[in-house]
Short mmCIF file of C-alpha atoms in Angstrom, two decimals:
data_model
loop_
_atom_site.label_atom_id
_atom_site.label_comp_id
_atom_site.label_asym_id
_atom_site.label_seq_id
_atom_site.Cartn_x
_atom_site.Cartn_y
_atom_site.Cartn_z
CA MET A 1 0.26 2.80 12.29
CA PHE A 2 1.75 3.29 8.71
CA LYS A 3 1.71 6.79 7.75
CA LYS A 4 5.25 7.07 6.60
CA ASP A 5 6.25 4.94 3.45
CA ILE A 6 7.84 1.65 4.99
CA THR A 7 10.50 -0.97 3.46
CA PRO A 8 9.31 -4.61 3.86
CA GLY A 9 12.07 -6.27 5.90
CA ALA A 10 13.10 -9.58 5.73
CA LYS A 11 10.74 -12.12 4.21
CA SER A 12 10.55 -15.84 5.66
CA LYS A 13 8.19 -18.78 4.86
CA VAL A 14 5.87 -19.91 7.26
CA LYS A 15 6.02 -23.08 8.63
CA SER A 16 2.89 -24.99 7.71
CA SER A 17 2.44 -25.81 11.43
CA ALA A 18 2.31 -22.37 12.03
CA GLN A 19 0.10 -21.68 9.16
CA ARG A 20 -2.42 -23.79 10.43
CA GLY A 21 -2.46 -21.60 13.62
CA ILE A 22 -2.89 -18.28 11.33
CA ARG A 23 -5.81 -20.34 9.77
CA SER A 24 -8.06 -21.12 12.86
CA LYS A 25 -7.00 -17.79 14.26
CA VAL A 26 -8.23 -16.28 11.31
CA LEU A 27 -11.16 -18.28 11.46
CA GLU A 28 -11.87 -18.02 15.01
CA GLN A 29 -11.95 -13.96 14.63
CA TYR A 30 -13.60 -13.61 11.55
CA PRO A 31 -15.62 -16.59 11.49
CA LEU A 32 -17.91 -14.98 8.57
CA LEU A 33 -14.66 -15.74 6.75
CA GLU A 34 -14.85 -19.38 6.88
CA PRO A 35 -16.66 -20.07 3.52
CA TYR A 36 -14.14 -18.21 1.89
CA ILE A 37 -10.35 -19.59 3.73
CA ASP A 38 -9.65 -21.81 1.11
CA ASP A 39 -9.89 -19.56 -1.60
CA ILE A 40 -7.95 -16.65 0.59
CA MET A 41 -5.32 -19.26 2.04
CA PRO A 42 -5.08 -22.43 0.13
CA LYS A 43 -4.42 -25.38 2.75
CA LYS A 44 -1.32 -26.17 0.04
CA GLU A 45 0.05 -22.96 -0.57
CA GLN A 46 3.18 -21.17 1.10
CA LEU A 47 2.43 -18.25 3.08
CA ASP A 48 5.45 -15.66 3.80
CA LEU A 49 5.89 -13.82 6.34
CA VAL A 50 6.99 -10.32 5.84
CA LYS A 51 8.82 -8.36 8.83
CA LEU A 52 7.77 -4.73 8.61
CA PRO A 53 8.69 -1.85 10.95
CA ASP A 54 7.83 -1.51 14.54
CA ARG A 55 7.24 -4.80 15.32
CA VAL A 56 4.41 -5.70 12.64
CA SER A 57 4.76 -8.71 10.65
CA LEU A 58 2.68 -9.22 7.45
CA TYR A 59 1.59 -12.26 6.20
CA THR A 60 1.24 -12.95 1.93
CA LEU A 61 0.44 -15.53 -0.26
CA GLY A 62 2.71 -14.72 -3.17
CA ALA A 63 2.32 -11.18 -3.60
CA THR A 64 -0.87 -10.22 -2.38
CA PRO A 65 -0.89 -9.17 1.23
CA LEU A 66 -3.99 -10.95 3.37
CA PHE A 67 -3.19 -10.02 7.41
CA PHE A 68 -0.93 -8.26 9.40
CA GLN A 69 -0.38 -8.29 13.30
CA HIS A 70 1.23 -6.06 15.64
CA MET A 71 3.10 -8.13 18.23
CA ASP A 72 0.59 -10.35 19.53
CA ASP A 73 -2.40 -8.17 18.78
CA PRO A 74 -5.13 -9.56 17.01
CA LEU A 75 -4.67 -10.45 13.24
CA MET A 76 -5.71 -7.46 11.05
CA PRO A 77 -6.92 -7.92 7.10
CA HIS A 78 -5.22 -6.05 4.38
CA LEU A 79 -7.61 -3.56 2.51
CA THR A 80 -7.48 -5.38 -0.40
CA LEU A 81 -8.88 -8.23 1.81
CA ILE A 82 -11.50 -6.31 2.85
CA HIS A 83 -12.52 -5.14 -0.99
CA ARG A 84 -12.52 -8.87 -1.98
CA TYR A 85 -14.63 -10.05 0.97
CA PRO A 86 -16.51 -6.96 2.08
CA SER A 87 -19.30 -8.35 4.18
CA CYS A 88 -17.57 -11.07 6.08
CA PHE A 89 -15.95 -8.09 8.79
CA ASN A 90 -17.56 -6.18 11.34
CA ARG A 91 -18.54 -2.88 9.53
CA LEU A 92 -19.03 1.00 10.71
CA ARG A 93 -19.75 3.36 8.24
CA ILE A 94 -17.77 7.14 8.37
CA ASP A 95 -19.72 10.36 6.80
CA ARG A 96 -18.29 12.11 3.82
CA GLY A 97 -16.49 14.91 5.57
CA ALA A 98 -14.61 12.72 7.49
CA ILE A 99 -13.39 10.42 4.79
CA ARG A 100 -10.41 12.71 4.14
CA PHE A 101 -9.44 13.00 7.36
CA VAL A 102 -9.25 9.34 7.92
CA LEU A 103 -7.02 9.08 4.23
CA SER A 104 -4.61 11.48 6.09
CA GLY A 105 -4.45 9.25 8.81
CA ALA A 106 -6.14 11.00 11.32
CA THR A 107 -7.74 9.17 14.61
CA LEU A 108 -11.23 8.14 13.45
CA MET A 109 -13.51 10.55 15.80
CA VAL A 110 -16.61 9.59 17.40
CA PRO A 111 -18.72 12.50 15.38
CA GLY A 112 -17.72 10.75 12.40
CA LEU A 113 -19.58 8.05 12.96
CA THR A 114 -22.93 9.24 15.13
CA SER A 115 -23.53 12.03 12.38
CA PRO A 116 -26.69 11.43 9.60
CA GLY A 117 -23.76 9.67 7.11
CA GLY A 118 -22.16 7.41 9.43
CA ARG A 119 -23.59 4.12 10.76
CA LEU A 120 -23.16 2.50 13.70
CA PRO A 121 -24.47 -1.28 14.36
CA ASP A 122 -28.36 -1.46 15.07
CA ASP A 123 -28.65 1.98 13.41
CA ASP A 124 -32.33 3.22 12.35
CA ASP A 125 -31.31 4.48 9.08
CA ASP A 126 -29.42 1.08 8.07
CA GLU A 127 -32.27 -0.42 6.12
CA GLU A 128 -30.54 -3.59 4.76
CA GLY A 129 -28.97 -4.29 8.24
CA ILE A 130 -25.72 -4.62 6.87
CA TYR A 131 -23.74 -3.04 9.81
CA GLY A 132 -25.25 -5.51 12.07
CA GLU A 133 -27.23 -5.54 14.89
CA GLU A 134 -24.91 -6.67 17.74
CA GLU A 135 -22.93 -3.73 20.06
CA LEU A 136 -19.35 -3.41 19.54
CA ASP A 137 -16.92 -3.47 22.37
CA ALA A 138 -13.52 -1.51 22.42
CA GLY A 139 -10.94 -3.13 21.15
CA GLU A 140 -12.51 -5.06 18.40
CA VAL A 141 -11.23 -4.76 15.05
CA VAL A 142 -13.66 -2.90 12.43
CA VAL A 143 -13.45 -2.01 8.68
CA ILE A 144 -14.68 1.41 8.35
CA GLU A 145 -16.49 2.30 4.99
CA SER A 146 -17.58 5.50 4.05
CA GLU A 147 -20.82 7.38 3.08
CA GLY A 148 -21.36 6.92 -0.94
CA LYS A 149 -18.25 4.93 -1.64
CA GLU A 150 -18.40 1.15 -2.08
CA THR A 151 -15.13 -0.22 -0.43
CA ALA A 152 -13.83 0.75 2.72
CA CYS A 153 -11.29 2.78 3.47
CA MET A 154 -9.50 2.10 6.92
CA VAL A 155 -9.47 -0.85 9.22
CA GLY A 156 -8.44 -0.55 13.15
CA VAL A 157 -9.12 -1.66 16.37
CA LEU A 158 -12.36 0.15 18.18
CA LYS A 159 -11.09 2.72 20.81
CA MET A 160 -14.66 2.76 22.24
CA GLY A 161 -17.51 0.77 22.38
CA THR A 162 -20.10 1.29 20.18
CA GLU A 163 -22.86 1.99 22.76
CA GLU A 164 -20.92 4.34 24.66
CA MET A 165 -19.95 6.04 21.29
CA LYS A 166 -24.06 6.54 20.84
CA LYS A 167 -24.29 8.19 24.37
CA VAL A 168 -21.19 10.51 24.55
CA LYS A 169 -20.94 11.43 20.81
CA LYS A 170 -17.49 12.46 20.89
CA GLY A 171 -13.90 11.66 21.43
CA GLN A 172 -11.61 9.27 19.60
CA ALA A 173 -13.57 6.48 18.09
CA CYS A 174 -10.89 4.12 16.34
CA GLU A 175 -7.08 3.95 16.47
CA ALA A 176 -5.97 4.34 12.93
CA GLY A 177 -4.50 0.98 11.74
CA HIS A 178 -4.30 0.75 8.02
CA TYR A 179 -6.20 3.07 5.49
CA LEU A 180 -6.45 3.73 1.63
CA GLY A 181 -3.03 5.27 0.74
CA ASP A 182 -0.82 4.37 3.91
CA GLY A 183 2.59 3.14 3.59
CA LEU A 184 1.30 -0.75 4.20
CA TRP A 185 -1.08 0.14 1.21
CA GLN A 186 1.72 1.53 -0.96
CA LEU A 187 3.70 -1.27 -0.20
CA SER A 188 4.99 -3.77 -3.19
CA LEU A 189 5.82 -7.09 -2.59
CA GLY A 190 7.70 -7.96 -5.52
CA MET B 1 -16.66 -3.71 -8.50
CA ALA B 2 -19.24 -5.10 -10.91
CA GLU B 3 -21.74 -5.76 -8.88
CA ALA B 4 -22.81 -3.05 -6.10
CA SER B 5 -24.67 -5.18 -4.20
CA SER B 6 -23.53 -6.38 -0.57
CA SER B 7 -24.66 -9.90 -0.89
CA SER B 8 -22.17 -12.36 0.37
CA SER B 9 -22.60 -13.94 -3.23
CA GLY B 10 -19.87 -13.48 -6.13
CA TYR B 11 -17.10 -13.77 -3.74
CA PRO B 12 -14.21 -12.53 -4.21
CA ARG B 13 -15.02 -9.72 -5.39
CA GLN B 14 -13.06 -8.06 -8.39
CA VAL B 15 -11.72 -4.67 -7.27
CA VAL B 16 -10.36 -1.90 -9.83
CA TYR B 17 -7.96 0.23 -8.62
CA CYS B 18 -6.74 3.17 -9.67
CA GLY B 19 -3.56 3.28 -11.91
CA VAL B 20 -2.39 6.82 -10.84
CA CYS B 21 -2.89 6.78 -7.44
CA THR B 22 -3.46 3.11 -6.56
CA LEU B 23 -6.78 3.71 -4.67
CA PRO B 24 -9.90 2.41 -5.67
CA PRO B 25 -11.25 4.91 -8.08
CA GLU B 26 -13.87 6.64 -5.83
CA TYR B 27 -10.89 8.09 -3.40
CA CYS B 28 -9.40 9.41 -6.27
CA GLU B 29 -10.69 12.66 -5.42
CA PHE B 30 -8.92 12.33 -2.06
CA GLY B 31 -5.79 11.48 -3.38
CA GLY B 32 -4.45 14.74 -4.43
CA THR B 33 -4.26 13.62 -8.68
CA VAL B 34 -7.69 14.03 -9.78
CA LYS B 35 -7.38 14.80 -13.06
CA LYS B 36 -5.13 12.33 -13.90
CA CYS B 37 -7.00 9.67 -11.97
CA GLU B 38 -9.68 11.03 -13.87
CA GLU B 39 -8.44 10.65 -17.35
CA TRP B 40 -6.99 7.21 -16.29
CA LEU B 41 -10.27 5.91 -16.14
CA GLU B 42 -11.73 7.27 -19.11
CA GLU B 43 -9.74 5.77 -20.84
CA ASN B 44 -9.41 2.38 -19.03
CA HIS B 45 -12.64 1.82 -17.62
CA PRO B 46 -15.47 3.99 -19.35
CA GLN B 47 -18.33 2.79 -17.89
CA MET B 48 -16.77 3.72 -14.15
CA HIS B 49 -16.01 6.78 -15.36
CA ALA B 50 -19.06 7.65 -16.47
CA LYS B 51 -20.74 6.54 -13.32
CA LEU B 52 -18.15 8.40 -10.72
CA TYR B 53 -17.58 12.06 -12.86
CA SER B 54 -21.11 12.51 -13.76
CA GLN B 55 -22.46 15.47 -13.51
CA GLU B 56 -25.08 14.27 -10.80
CA ALA B 57 -22.58 12.30 -8.74
CA ILE B 58 -20.52 15.52 -8.09
CA GLU B 59 -23.42 17.71 -7.23
CA GLN B 60 -24.58 14.71 -4.79
CA GLY B 61 -21.08 14.84 -3.38
CA LEU B 62 -21.34 18.03 -2.15
CA SER B 63 -24.71 18.91 -0.72
CA ALA B 64 -23.86 16.61 1.64
CA LEU B 65 -21.26 18.77 3.33
CA SER B 66 -22.28 22.05 4.74
CA VAL B 67 -20.86 25.17 2.71
CA ASP B 68 -18.29 25.87 5.66
CA ALA B 69 -17.26 22.09 5.37
CA GLN B 70 -17.02 22.49 1.89
CA LYS B 71 -14.62 25.36 1.56
CA ARG B 72 -12.30 23.73 3.84
CA ALA B 73 -12.43 20.75 1.77
CA ALA B 74 -11.58 22.19 -1.60
CA LYS B 75 -9.11 23.82 0.33
CA ASP B 76 -7.29 21.04 1.55
CA ALA B 77 -7.64 19.20 -1.67
CA GLU B 78 -6.08 22.21 -3.25
CA LYS B 79 -3.30 21.80 -0.63
CA LYS B 80 -2.78 18.10 -1.42
CA ALA B 81 -3.32 18.86 -5.08
CA ALA B 82 -0.25 21.27 -4.97
CA LYS B 83 1.77 18.77 -2.93
CA ALA B 84 1.57 16.09 -5.19
CA VAL B 85 2.80 18.13 -8.26
CA ALA B 86 5.85 19.63 -5.93
CA ALA B 87 6.44 16.18 -5.11
CA GLU B 88 6.58 15.16 -8.53
CA ALA B 89 8.38 17.99 -10.01
CA LYS B 90 10.85 17.03 -7.39
CA ALA B 91 11.28 13.48 -8.31
CA GLN B 92 11.47 14.64 -11.91
CA GLU B 93 14.79 17.28 -10.72
CA GLN B 94 16.04 14.59 -8.84
CA ARG B 95 16.17 12.00 -11.42
CA ALA B 96 17.75 14.57 -14.19
CA THR B 97 20.52 15.76 -11.84
CA SER B 98 21.29 12.26 -10.21
CA LYS B 99 24.24 10.60 -11.37
CA VAL B 100 24.88 6.42 -11.86
CA LEU B 101 28.56 5.92 -10.88
CA ILE B 102 30.10 2.97 -12.48
CA LYS B 103 33.67 2.41 -10.44
CA ARG B 104 36.42 -0.19 -11.65
CA ILE B 105 37.74 -0.86 -8.36
CA GLU B 106 41.43 -2.49 -8.26
CA ARG B 107 41.33 -5.43 -5.73
CA ASN B 108 44.48 -7.25 -6.32
CA LYS B 109 46.77 -6.82 -9.47
CA ARG B 110 45.03 -7.63 -12.14
CA LYS B 111 41.52 -8.36 -10.58
CA TYR B 112 38.55 -6.21 -10.06
CA VAL B 113 35.70 -5.52 -8.74
CA THR B 114 32.88 -3.32 -10.18
CA ALA B 115 30.77 -0.99 -7.91
CA VAL B 116 27.32 0.56 -9.36
CA GLN B 117 25.84 3.68 -7.33
CA GLY B 118 23.11 5.78 -7.60
CA LEU B 119 20.83 3.09 -9.62
CA GLU B 120 18.32 3.77 -6.74
CA ALA B 121 17.48 7.30 -7.82
CA PHE B 122 15.62 5.79 -10.89
CA GLY B 123 13.35 4.02 -9.16
CA LEU B 124 15.01 0.55 -9.50
CA ASP B 125 15.21 -1.71 -6.93
CA ILE B 126 18.69 -2.51 -6.57
CA LYS B 127 18.70 -5.90 -4.67
CA LYS B 128 17.01 -7.25 -7.92
CA VAL B 129 19.34 -5.36 -10.54
CA ALA B 130 22.10 -6.85 -8.28
CA LYS B 131 20.55 -10.21 -8.84
CA ASP B 132 20.12 -9.45 -12.92
CA PHE B 133 23.48 -8.38 -12.98
CA GLY B 134 24.70 -11.60 -11.35
CA LYS B 135 22.61 -13.65 -13.93
CA LYS B 136 24.08 -11.69 -16.81
CA PHE B 137 27.41 -11.81 -16.35
CA ALA B 138 27.81 -15.00 -14.74
CA THR B 139 29.25 -13.84 -11.60
CA GLY B 140 29.10 -12.75 -8.31
CA SER B 141 26.83 -9.21 -7.47
CA SER B 142 25.37 -8.49 -4.00
CA VAL B 143 24.60 -5.30 -2.14
CA THR B 144 27.08 -3.67 0.06
CA LYS B 145 26.92 -1.03 2.28
CA ILE B 146 28.90 2.14 1.74
CA PRO B 147 30.63 3.83 4.49
CA GLY B 148 28.82 7.67 3.65
CA GLY B 149 25.31 5.55 3.75
CA GLY B 150 23.54 4.05 1.41
CA GLU B 151 23.99 0.97 -0.74
CA GLU B 152 25.81 0.19 -4.04
CA ILE B 153 25.67 -2.94 -6.13
CA THR B 154 29.28 -4.86 -6.20
CA VAL B 155 30.28 -7.09 -8.77
CA GLN B 156 32.79 -9.24 -9.29
CA GLY B 157 35.38 -8.85 -12.10
CA ASP B 158 36.04 -5.89 -14.61
CA LEU B 159 32.84 -5.55 -16.26
CA SER B 160 32.32 -1.44 -15.99
CA ASP B 161 31.81 -1.32 -19.97
CA ASP B 162 29.30 -4.36 -20.14
CA ILE B 163 27.41 -3.35 -17.44
CA PHE B 164 27.22 0.49 -18.91
CA ASP B 165 26.06 -0.92 -21.90
CA TYR B 166 23.26 -3.50 -19.95
CA VAL B 167 21.69 -0.46 -18.12
CA VAL B 168 21.34 1.31 -20.92
CA GLU B 169 19.84 -0.90 -23.09
CA THR B 170 17.52 -2.64 -19.86
CA TYR B 171 16.80 -0.02 -17.25
CA LYS B 172 15.07 2.74 -20.07
CA ASP B 173 14.57 5.38 -17.36
CA VAL B 174 18.16 5.72 -16.90
CA PRO B 175 19.52 8.61 -19.37
CA GLU B 176 22.81 7.58 -20.53
CA ASP B 177 24.02 11.04 -20.26
CA ASN B 178 23.65 10.51 -16.84
CA MET B 179 25.86 7.49 -16.53
CA GLU B 180 29.75 7.55 -15.64
CA CYS B 181 32.66 4.84 -15.60
CA ILE B 182 35.58 5.89 -13.41
CA GLU B 183 38.42 4.22 -12.33
CA GLU B 184 39.30 3.60 -8.70
CA LYS B 185 42.74 2.59 -7.56
CA LYS B 186 42.87 1.31 -3.85
CA LYS B 187 46.21 1.32 -2.18
CA LYS B 188 46.29 -1.92 -0.05
CA PRO B 189 48.69 -1.60 2.78
CA ALA B 190 51.71 -4.19 2.33
CA SER B 191 51.02 -6.61 5.19
#
């Protein structure tokens, strides 16, 4: 979505009623964030809405980006937020070989997730259970981590349910939403 | 990123980002400026540098891939690095050749506006610069579109010399030789 460098558009303040709405939507979508929501978006702080090209809107708190949204699609967390609260989202892991493709903006393909280095929910190799046990459906927002790294490298929307992925083992897995080093990542909010 | 544990305690987690490529240092190897990133990390976060760039870590990273994939990855990385270097060289060249024009435009007899063009080539945010000009000189200052495309800063009043000095003093990135003051007379159609 943000393959090219982008220039931020108009920045406006979010009404406090709308802010409450965003807050409840975030909690609904990512219930695990609940204990930290007051740190992420304190009730008293003023959120800003930055308009980005292609009808994407980005919610920021001061200079820290929090969530972005394409039209009325689900809110997606910015990677800096994910890095701060990694375990609050649905996570998948890709193998090492796929990292460089993801970081250049390619659509994530299923083999990157099903190979030995990748992790899907309810994986036998996943001893700590950090990738969850519930299968995820298409359309869910997932955070993509990578083999041997601690921080996430991408966030996107699943194109295929994880159960189907395990069976089919090919095709597109996840639409590139926001990845490390893309336009949204490079965006500076002064 | 001091704690590597994935437990939910200790949030928000502090994450270090590379000062060169802005990615988390773990991902520097994919950024195309590995050399510089490594130097930066060594200087600023020696502990992390030791962890990420140790011999073991590198070997481990390589053994995870098949030989074929390794080769491709190496080739890709090379290409990316070359691209990054080229981009940097280009930016530098542009910086060396681009000029800042300070124009004094006659608006009405004895009244002038000053237009400043080309500051954006030096990595300055012209909106902010315009605001600064306004504050510094206590005049109206705005960013206006110019017919040929692009934008310029328009400052009210005849300030060409003052702006010249101010820019040289505050924005060290802009070399003095690249700045030029010119005068432009605008013929107003008699109405």
